[in-house]
PDB file of C-alpha atoms and ligand atoms in Angstrom:
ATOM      1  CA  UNK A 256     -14.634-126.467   8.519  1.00 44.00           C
ATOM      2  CA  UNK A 257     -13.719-129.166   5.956  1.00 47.00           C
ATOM      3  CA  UNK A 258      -9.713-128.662   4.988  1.00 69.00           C
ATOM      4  CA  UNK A 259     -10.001-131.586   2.786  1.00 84.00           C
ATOM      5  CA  UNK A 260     -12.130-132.215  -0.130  1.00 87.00           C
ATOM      6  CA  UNK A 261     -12.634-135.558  -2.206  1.00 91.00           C
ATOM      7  CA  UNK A 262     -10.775-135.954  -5.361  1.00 93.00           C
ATOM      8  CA  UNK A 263     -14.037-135.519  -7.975  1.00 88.00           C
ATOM      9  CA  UNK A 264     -15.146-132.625  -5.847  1.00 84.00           C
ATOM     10  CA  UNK A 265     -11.802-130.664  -6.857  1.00 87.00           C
ATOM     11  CA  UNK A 266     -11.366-131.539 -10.467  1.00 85.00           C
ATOM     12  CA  UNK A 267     -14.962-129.888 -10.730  1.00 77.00           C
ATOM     13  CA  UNK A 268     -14.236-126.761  -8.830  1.00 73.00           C
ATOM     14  CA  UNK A 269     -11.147-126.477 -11.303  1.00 74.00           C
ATOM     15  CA  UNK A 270     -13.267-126.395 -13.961  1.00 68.00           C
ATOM     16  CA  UNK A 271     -12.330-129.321 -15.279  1.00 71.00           C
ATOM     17  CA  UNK A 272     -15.111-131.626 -15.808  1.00 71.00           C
ATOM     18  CA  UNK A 273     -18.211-132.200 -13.982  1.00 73.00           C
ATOM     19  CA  UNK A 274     -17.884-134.836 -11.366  1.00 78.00           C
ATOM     20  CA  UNK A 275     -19.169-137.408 -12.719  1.00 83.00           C
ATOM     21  CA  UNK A 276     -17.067-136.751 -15.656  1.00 81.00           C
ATOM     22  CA  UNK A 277     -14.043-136.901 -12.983  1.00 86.00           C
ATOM     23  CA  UNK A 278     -14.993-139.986 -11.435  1.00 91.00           C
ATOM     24  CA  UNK A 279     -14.433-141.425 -15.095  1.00 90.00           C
ATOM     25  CA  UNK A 280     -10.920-139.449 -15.573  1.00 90.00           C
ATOM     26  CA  UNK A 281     -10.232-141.304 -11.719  1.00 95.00           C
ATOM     27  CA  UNK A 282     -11.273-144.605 -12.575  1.00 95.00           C
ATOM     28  CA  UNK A 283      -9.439-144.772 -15.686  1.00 94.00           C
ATOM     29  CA  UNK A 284      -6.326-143.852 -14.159  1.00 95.00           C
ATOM     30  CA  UNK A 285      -5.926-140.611 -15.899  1.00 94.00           C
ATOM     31  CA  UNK A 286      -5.326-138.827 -12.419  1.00 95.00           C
ATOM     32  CA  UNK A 287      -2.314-138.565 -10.252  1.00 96.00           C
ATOM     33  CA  UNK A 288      -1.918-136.897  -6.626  1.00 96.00           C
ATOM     34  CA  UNK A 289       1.257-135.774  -5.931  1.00 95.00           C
ATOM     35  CA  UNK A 290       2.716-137.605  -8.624  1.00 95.00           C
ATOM     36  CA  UNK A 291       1.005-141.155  -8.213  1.00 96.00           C
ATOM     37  CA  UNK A 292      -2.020-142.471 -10.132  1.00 97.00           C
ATOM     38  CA  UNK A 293      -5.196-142.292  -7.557  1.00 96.00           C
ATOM     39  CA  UNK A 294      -8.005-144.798  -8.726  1.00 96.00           C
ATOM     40  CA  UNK A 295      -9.971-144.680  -5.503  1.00 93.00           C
ATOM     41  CA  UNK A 296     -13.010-142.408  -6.175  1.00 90.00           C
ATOM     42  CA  UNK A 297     -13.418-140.960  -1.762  1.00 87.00           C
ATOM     43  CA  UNK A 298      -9.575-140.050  -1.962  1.00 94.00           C
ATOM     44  CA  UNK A 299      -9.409-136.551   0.045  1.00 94.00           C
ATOM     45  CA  UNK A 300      -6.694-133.771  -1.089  1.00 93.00           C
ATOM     46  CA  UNK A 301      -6.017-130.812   0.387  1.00 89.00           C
ATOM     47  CA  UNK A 302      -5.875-128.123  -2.013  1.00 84.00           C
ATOM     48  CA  UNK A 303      -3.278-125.578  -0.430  1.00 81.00           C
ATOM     49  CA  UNK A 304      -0.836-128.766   0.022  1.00 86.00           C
ATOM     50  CA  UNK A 305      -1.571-131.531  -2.657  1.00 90.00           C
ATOM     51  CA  UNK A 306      -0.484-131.101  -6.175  1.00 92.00           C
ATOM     52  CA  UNK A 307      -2.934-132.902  -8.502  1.00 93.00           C
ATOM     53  CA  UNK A 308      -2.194-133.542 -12.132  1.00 92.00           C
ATOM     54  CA  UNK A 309      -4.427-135.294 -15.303  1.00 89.00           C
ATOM     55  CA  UNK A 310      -2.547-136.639 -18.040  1.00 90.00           C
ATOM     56  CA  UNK A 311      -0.018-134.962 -16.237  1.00 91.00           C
ATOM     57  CA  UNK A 312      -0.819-131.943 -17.043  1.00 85.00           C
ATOM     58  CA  UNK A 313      -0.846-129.850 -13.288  1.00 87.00           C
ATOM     59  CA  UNK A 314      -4.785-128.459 -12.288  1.00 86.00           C
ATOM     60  CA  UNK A 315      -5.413-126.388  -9.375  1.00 82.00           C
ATOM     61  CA  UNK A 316      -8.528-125.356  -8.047  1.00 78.00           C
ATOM     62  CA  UNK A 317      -6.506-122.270  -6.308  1.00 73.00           C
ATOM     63  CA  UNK A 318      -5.433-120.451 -10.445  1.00 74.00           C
ATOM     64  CA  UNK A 319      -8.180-117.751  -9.482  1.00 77.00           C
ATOM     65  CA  UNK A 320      -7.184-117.564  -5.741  1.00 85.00           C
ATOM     66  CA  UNK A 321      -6.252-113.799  -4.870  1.00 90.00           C
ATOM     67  CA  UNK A 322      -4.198-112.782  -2.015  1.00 93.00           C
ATOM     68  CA  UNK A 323      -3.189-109.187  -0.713  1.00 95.00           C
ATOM     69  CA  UNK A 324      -1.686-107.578   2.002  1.00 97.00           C
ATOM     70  CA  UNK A 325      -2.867-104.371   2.833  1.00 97.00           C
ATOM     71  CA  UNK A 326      -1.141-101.309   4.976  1.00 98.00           C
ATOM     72  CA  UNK A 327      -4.729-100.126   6.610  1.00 98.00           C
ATOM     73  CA  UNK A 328      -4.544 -96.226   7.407  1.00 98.00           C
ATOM     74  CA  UNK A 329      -6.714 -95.334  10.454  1.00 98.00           C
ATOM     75  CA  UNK A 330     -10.493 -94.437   9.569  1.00 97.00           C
ATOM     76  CA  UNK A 331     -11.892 -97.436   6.947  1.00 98.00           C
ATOM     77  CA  UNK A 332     -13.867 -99.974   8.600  1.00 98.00           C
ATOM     78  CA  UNK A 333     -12.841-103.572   7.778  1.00 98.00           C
ATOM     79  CA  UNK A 334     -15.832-104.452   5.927  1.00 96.00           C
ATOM     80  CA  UNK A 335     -17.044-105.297   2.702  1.00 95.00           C
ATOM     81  CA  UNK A 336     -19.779-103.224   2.710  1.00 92.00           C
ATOM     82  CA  UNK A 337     -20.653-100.208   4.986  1.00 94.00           C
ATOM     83  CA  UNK A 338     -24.697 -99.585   5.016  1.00 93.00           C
ATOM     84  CA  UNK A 339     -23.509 -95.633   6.453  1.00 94.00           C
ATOM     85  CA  UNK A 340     -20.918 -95.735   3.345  1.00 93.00           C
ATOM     86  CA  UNK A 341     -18.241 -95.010   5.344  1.00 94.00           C
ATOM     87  CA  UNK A 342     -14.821 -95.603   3.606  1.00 97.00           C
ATOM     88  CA  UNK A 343     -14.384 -99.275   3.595  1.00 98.00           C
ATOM     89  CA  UNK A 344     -10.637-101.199   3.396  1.00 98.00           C
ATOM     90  CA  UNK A 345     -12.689-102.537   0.167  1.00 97.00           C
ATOM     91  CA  UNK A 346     -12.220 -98.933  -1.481  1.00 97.00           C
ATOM     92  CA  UNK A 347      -7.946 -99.370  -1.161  1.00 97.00           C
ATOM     93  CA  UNK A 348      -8.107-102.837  -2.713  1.00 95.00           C
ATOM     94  CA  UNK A 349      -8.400-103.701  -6.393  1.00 93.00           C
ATOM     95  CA  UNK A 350     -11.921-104.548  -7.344  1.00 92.00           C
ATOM     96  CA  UNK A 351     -11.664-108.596  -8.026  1.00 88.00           C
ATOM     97  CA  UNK A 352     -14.817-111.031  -7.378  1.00 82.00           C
ATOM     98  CA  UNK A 353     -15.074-112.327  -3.551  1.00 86.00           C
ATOM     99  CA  UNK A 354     -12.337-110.553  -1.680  1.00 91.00           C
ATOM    100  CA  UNK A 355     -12.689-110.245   1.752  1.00 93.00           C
ATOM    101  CA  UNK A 356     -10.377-108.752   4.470  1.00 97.00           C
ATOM    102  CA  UNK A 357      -8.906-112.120   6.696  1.00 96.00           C
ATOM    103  CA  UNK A 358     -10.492-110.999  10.179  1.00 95.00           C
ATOM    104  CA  UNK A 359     -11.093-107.311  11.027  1.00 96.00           C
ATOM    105  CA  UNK A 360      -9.010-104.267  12.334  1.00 98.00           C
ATOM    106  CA  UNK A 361     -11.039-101.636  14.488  1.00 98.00           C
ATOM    107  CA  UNK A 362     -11.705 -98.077  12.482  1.00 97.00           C
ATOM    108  CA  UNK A 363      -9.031 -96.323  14.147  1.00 98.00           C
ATOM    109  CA  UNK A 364      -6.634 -99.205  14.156  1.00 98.00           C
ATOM    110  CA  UNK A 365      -3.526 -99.315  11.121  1.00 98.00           C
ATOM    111  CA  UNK A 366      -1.315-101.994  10.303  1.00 98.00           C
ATOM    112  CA  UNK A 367      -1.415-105.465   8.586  1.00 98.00           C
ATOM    113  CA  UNK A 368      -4.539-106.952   7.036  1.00 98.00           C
ATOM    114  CA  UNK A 369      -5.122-109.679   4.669  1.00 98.00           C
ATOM    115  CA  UNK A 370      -7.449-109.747   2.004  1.00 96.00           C
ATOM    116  CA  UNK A 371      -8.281-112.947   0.139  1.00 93.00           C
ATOM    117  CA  UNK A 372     -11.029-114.922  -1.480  1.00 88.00           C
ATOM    118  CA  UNK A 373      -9.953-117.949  -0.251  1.00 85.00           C
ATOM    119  CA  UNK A 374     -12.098-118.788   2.946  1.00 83.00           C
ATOM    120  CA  UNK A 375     -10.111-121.934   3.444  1.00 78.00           C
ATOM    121  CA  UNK A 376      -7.008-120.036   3.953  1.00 85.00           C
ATOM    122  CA  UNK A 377      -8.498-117.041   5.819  1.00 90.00           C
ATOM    123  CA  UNK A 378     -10.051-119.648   8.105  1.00 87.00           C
ATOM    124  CA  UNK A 379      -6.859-121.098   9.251  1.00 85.00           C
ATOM    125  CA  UNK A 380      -5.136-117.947   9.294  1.00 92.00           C
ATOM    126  CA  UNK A 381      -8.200-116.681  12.003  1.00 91.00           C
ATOM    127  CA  UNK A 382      -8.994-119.619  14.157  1.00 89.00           C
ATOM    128  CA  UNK A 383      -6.849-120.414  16.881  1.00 90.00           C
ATOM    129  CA  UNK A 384      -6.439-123.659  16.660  1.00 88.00           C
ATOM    130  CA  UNK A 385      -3.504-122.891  13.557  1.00 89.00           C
ATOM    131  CA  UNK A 386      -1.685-120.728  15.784  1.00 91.00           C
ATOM    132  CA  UNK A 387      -0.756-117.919  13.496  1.00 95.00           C
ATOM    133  CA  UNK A 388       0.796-115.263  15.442  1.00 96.00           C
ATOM    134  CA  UNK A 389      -0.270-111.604  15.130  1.00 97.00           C
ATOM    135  CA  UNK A 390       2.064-109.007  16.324  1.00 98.00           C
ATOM    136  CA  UNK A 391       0.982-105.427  17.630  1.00 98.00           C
ATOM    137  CA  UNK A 392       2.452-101.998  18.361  1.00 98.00           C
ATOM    138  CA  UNK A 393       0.178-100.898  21.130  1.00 98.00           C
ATOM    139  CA  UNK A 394       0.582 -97.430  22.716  1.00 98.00           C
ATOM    140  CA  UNK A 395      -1.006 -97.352  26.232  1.00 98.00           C
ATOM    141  CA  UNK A 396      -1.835 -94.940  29.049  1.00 98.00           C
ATOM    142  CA  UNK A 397       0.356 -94.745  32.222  1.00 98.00           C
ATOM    143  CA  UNK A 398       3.164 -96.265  32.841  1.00 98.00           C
ATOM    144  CA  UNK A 399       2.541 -99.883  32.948  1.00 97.00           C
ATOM    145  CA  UNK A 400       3.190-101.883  36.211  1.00 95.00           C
ATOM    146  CA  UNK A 401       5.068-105.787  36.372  1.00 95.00           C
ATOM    147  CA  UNK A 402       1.652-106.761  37.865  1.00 95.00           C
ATOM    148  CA  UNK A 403      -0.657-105.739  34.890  1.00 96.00           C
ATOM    149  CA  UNK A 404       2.138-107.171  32.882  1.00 97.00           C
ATOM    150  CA  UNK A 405       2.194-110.139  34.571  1.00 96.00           C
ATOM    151  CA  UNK A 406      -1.939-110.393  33.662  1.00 95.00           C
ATOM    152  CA  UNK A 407      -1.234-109.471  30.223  1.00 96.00           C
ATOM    153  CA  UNK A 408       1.326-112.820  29.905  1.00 96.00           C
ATOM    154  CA  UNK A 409      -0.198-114.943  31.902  1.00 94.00           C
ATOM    155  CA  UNK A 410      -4.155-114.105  29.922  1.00 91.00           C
ATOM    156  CA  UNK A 411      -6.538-111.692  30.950  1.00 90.00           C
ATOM    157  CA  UNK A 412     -10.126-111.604  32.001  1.00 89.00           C
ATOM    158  CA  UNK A 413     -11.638-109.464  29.656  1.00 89.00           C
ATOM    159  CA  UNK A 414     -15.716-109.807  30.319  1.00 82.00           C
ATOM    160  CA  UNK A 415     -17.105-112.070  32.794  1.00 80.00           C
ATOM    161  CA  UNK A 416     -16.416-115.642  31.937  1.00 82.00           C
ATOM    162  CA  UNK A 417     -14.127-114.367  29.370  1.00 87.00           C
ATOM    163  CA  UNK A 418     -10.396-114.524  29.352  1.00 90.00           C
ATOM    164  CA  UNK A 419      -7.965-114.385  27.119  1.00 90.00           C
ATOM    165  CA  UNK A 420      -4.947-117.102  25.908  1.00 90.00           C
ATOM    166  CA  UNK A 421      -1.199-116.039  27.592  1.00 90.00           C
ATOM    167  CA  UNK A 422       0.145-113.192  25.178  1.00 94.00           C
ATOM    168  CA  UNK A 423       3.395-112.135  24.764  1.00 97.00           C
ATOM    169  CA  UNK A 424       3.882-108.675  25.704  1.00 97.00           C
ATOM    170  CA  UNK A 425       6.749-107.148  25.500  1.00 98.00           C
ATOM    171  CA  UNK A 426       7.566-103.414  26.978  1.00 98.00           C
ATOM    172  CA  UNK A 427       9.842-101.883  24.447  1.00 98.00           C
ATOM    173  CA  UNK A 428       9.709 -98.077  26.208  1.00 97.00           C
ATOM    174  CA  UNK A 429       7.931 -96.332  29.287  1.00 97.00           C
ATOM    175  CA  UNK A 430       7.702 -92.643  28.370  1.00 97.00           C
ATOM    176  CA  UNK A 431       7.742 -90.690  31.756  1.00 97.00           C
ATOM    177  CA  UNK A 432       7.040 -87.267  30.546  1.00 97.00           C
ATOM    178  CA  UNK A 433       4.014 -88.352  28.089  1.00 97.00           C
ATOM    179  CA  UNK A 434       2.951 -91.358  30.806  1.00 98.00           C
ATOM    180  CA  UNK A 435       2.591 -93.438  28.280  1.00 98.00           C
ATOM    181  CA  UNK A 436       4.145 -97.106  27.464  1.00 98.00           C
ATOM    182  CA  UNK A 437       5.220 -98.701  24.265  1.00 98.00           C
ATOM    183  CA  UNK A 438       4.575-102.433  24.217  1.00 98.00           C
ATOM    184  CA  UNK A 439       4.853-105.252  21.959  1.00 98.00           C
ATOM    185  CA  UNK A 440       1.630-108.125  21.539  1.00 98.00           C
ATOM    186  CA  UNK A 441       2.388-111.739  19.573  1.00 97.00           C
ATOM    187  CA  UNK A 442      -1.336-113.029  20.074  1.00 96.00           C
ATOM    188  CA  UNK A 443      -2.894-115.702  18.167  1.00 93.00           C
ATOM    189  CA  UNK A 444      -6.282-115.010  18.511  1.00 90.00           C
ATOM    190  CA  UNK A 445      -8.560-112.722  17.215  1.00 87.00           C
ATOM    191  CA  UNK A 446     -11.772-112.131  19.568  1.00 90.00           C
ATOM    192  CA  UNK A 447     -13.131-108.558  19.314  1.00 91.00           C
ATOM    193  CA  UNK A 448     -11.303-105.880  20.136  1.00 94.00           C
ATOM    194  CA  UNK A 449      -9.075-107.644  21.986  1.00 94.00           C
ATOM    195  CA  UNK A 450      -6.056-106.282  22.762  1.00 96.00           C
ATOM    196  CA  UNK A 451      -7.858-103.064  23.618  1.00 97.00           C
ATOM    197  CA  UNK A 452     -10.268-105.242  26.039  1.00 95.00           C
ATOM    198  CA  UNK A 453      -7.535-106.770  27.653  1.00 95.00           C
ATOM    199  CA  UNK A 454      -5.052-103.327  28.132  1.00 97.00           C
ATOM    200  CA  UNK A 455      -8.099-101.135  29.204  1.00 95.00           C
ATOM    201  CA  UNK A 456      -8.662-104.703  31.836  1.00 95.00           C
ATOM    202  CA  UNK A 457      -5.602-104.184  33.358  1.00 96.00           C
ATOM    203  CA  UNK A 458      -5.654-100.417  34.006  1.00 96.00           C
ATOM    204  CA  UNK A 459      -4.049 -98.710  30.633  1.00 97.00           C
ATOM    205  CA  UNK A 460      -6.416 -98.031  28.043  1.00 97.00           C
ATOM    206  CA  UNK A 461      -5.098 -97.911  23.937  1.00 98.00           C
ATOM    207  CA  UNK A 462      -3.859 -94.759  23.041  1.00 98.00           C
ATOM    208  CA  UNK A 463      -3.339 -95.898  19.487  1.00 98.00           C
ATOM    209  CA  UNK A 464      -3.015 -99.541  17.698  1.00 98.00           C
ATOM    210  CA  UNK A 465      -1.060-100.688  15.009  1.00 98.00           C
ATOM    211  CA  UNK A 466      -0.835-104.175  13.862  1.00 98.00           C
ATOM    212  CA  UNK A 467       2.776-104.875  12.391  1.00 98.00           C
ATOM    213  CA  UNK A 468       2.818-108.543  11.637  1.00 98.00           C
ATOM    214  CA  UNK A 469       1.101-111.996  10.685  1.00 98.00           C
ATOM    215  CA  UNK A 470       3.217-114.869  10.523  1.00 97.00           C
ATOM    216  CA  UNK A 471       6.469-113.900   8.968  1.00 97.00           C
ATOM    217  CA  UNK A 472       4.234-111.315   7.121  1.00 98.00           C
ATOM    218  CA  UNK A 473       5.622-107.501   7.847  1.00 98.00           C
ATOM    219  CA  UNK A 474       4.454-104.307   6.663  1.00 98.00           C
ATOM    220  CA  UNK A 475       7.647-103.825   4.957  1.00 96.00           C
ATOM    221  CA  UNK A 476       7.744-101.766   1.514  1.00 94.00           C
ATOM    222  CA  UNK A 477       4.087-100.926   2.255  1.00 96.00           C
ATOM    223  CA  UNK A 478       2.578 -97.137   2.921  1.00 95.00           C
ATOM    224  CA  UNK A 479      -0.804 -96.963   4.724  1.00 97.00           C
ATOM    225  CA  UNK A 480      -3.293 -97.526   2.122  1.00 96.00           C
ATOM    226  CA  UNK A 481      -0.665 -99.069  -0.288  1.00 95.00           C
ATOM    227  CA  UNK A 482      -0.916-102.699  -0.821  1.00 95.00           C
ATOM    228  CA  UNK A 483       0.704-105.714  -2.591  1.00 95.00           C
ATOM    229  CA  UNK A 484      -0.223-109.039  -3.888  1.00 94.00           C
ATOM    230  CA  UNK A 485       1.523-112.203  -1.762  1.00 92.00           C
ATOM    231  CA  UNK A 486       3.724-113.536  -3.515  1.00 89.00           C
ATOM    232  CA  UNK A 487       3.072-117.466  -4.742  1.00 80.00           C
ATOM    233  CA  UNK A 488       5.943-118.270  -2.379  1.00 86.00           C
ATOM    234  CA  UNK A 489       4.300-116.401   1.023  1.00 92.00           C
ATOM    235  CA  UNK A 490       0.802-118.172   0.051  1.00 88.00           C
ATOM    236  CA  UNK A 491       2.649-121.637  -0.106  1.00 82.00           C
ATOM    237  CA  UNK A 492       4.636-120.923   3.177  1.00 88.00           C
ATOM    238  CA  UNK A 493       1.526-119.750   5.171  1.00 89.00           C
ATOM    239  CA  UNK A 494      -0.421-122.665   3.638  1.00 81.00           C
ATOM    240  CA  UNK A 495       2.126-125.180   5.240  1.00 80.00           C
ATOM    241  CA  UNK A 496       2.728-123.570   8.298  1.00 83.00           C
ATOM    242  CA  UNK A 497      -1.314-123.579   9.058  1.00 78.00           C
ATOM    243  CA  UNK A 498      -1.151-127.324   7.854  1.00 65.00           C
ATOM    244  CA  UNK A 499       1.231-128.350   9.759  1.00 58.00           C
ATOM    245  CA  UNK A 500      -0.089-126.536  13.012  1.00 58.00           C
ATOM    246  CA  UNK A 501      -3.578-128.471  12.826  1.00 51.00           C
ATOM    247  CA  UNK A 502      -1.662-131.626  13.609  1.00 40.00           C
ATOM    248  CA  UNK A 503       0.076-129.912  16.894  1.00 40.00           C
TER     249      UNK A 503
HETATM  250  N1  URA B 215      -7.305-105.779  19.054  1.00 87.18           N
HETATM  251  C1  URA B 215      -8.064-104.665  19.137  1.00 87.18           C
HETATM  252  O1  URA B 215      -8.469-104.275  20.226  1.00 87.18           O
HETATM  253  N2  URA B 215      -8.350-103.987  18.019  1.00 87.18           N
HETATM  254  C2  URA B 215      -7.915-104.341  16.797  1.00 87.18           C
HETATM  255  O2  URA B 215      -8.204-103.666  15.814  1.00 87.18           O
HETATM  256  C3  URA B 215      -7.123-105.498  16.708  1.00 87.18           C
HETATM  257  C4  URA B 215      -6.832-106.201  17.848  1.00 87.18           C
END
């Protein structure tokens, strides 16, 4: 996917002018890019980072950009639409043109899921290449062993031909009388039902999921089902730690 778009391209998807009205506002010099005058009609910008101004007056193709973080009880499918009509995250969300939930949680699963209507952002925050780590509480059967810890760290074949990026797993209690085990997942990426592919892999199936983090994201202040808008400083902090992390 294209991160950056040319110059004319965004002062139309602001709304500000069509583009060949923009090249005119470029070539005459009416347009500045992070505070300097840009007369060269292919310049590129990157719309999360780049602050672009005409007549100095700010414009940002990102004013009707939505972002929310949602507390996702167990039982809504993370979809926008549910052919069945089974309870959707969609129906815990405020109604608002193009919002999508950033990846998916499984049915039963809880925890922390974005909901945007910026794909460029939801993009980044998905594909593994930006590195954004997601944190789990993972409840599994048995008590688990060093060795299928040892497969969990060091990436786990999950299907034939299929295995998994080192995770870090953490064991934060082994419950004797239950024989179950508490662990801890940082994982940054997102292939289907992952974490419960690669625990069932090594011998100890998912007794019950919750995801508890993206980024520096926490479920803090939230119920399941409540949610909250980011705030403009989270959107600008994820935005530059997924920019940065392209150029790792
Ligand atoms: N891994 C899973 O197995 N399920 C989820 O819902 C999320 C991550």
């Amino acid at each position: 996917m294209q991160e950056k778009i040319r110059l004319q391209k965004y002062l139309a998807s602001a709304g500000l002018a069509s583009r060949r009205a923009a090249e005119a506002m470029i070539a005459k010099g009416r347009v500045k890019v992070d505070g300097k005058t840009v007369t060269q009609q292919g310049t590129k910008v990157d719309p999360h980072i780049n602050e672009v101004s005409v007549d100095d007056h700010p414009v940002s193709m990102l004013k009707n950009k939505y972002y929310y973080i949602l507390f996702k009880p167990s039982g809504y499918l993370t979809s926008v639409k549910d052919p069945f009509n089974r309870p959707t995250v969609m129906d815990l969300l405020p109604k608002k043109k193009g919002l999508f939930p950033v990846g998916r949680l499984d049915f039963d699963t809880t925890g922390l899921l974005l909901a945007t209507n910026d794909g460029e952002m939801a993009f980044r925050i998905m594909h593994p290449r930006y590195k954004v780590q997601k944190k789990y509480l993972v409840l599994v059967k048995g008590l688990i062993s060093s060795k299928a810890l040892f497969s969990l760290r060091r990436g786990t074949l999950i299907e034939e031909e299929i295995k998994t990026s080192p995770a870090k797993v953490q064991v934060i209690n082994k419950k004797r009388d239950s024989n179950e085990s508490l662990l801890e997942f940082i994982i940054h990426e997102g292939k289907n039902r992952q974490i419960k592919r690669m625990c069932s892999a090594v011998g100890h199936p998912v007794k019950s999921l919750q995801r508890t983090g993206i980024a520096f994201l926490t479920l803090e202040g939230l119920e399941p089902g409540s949610y909250r808008a980011l705030t403009s400083e989270e959107v600008k902090k994820l935005t530059e730690l997924t920019f940065n992390r392209q150029n790792d």
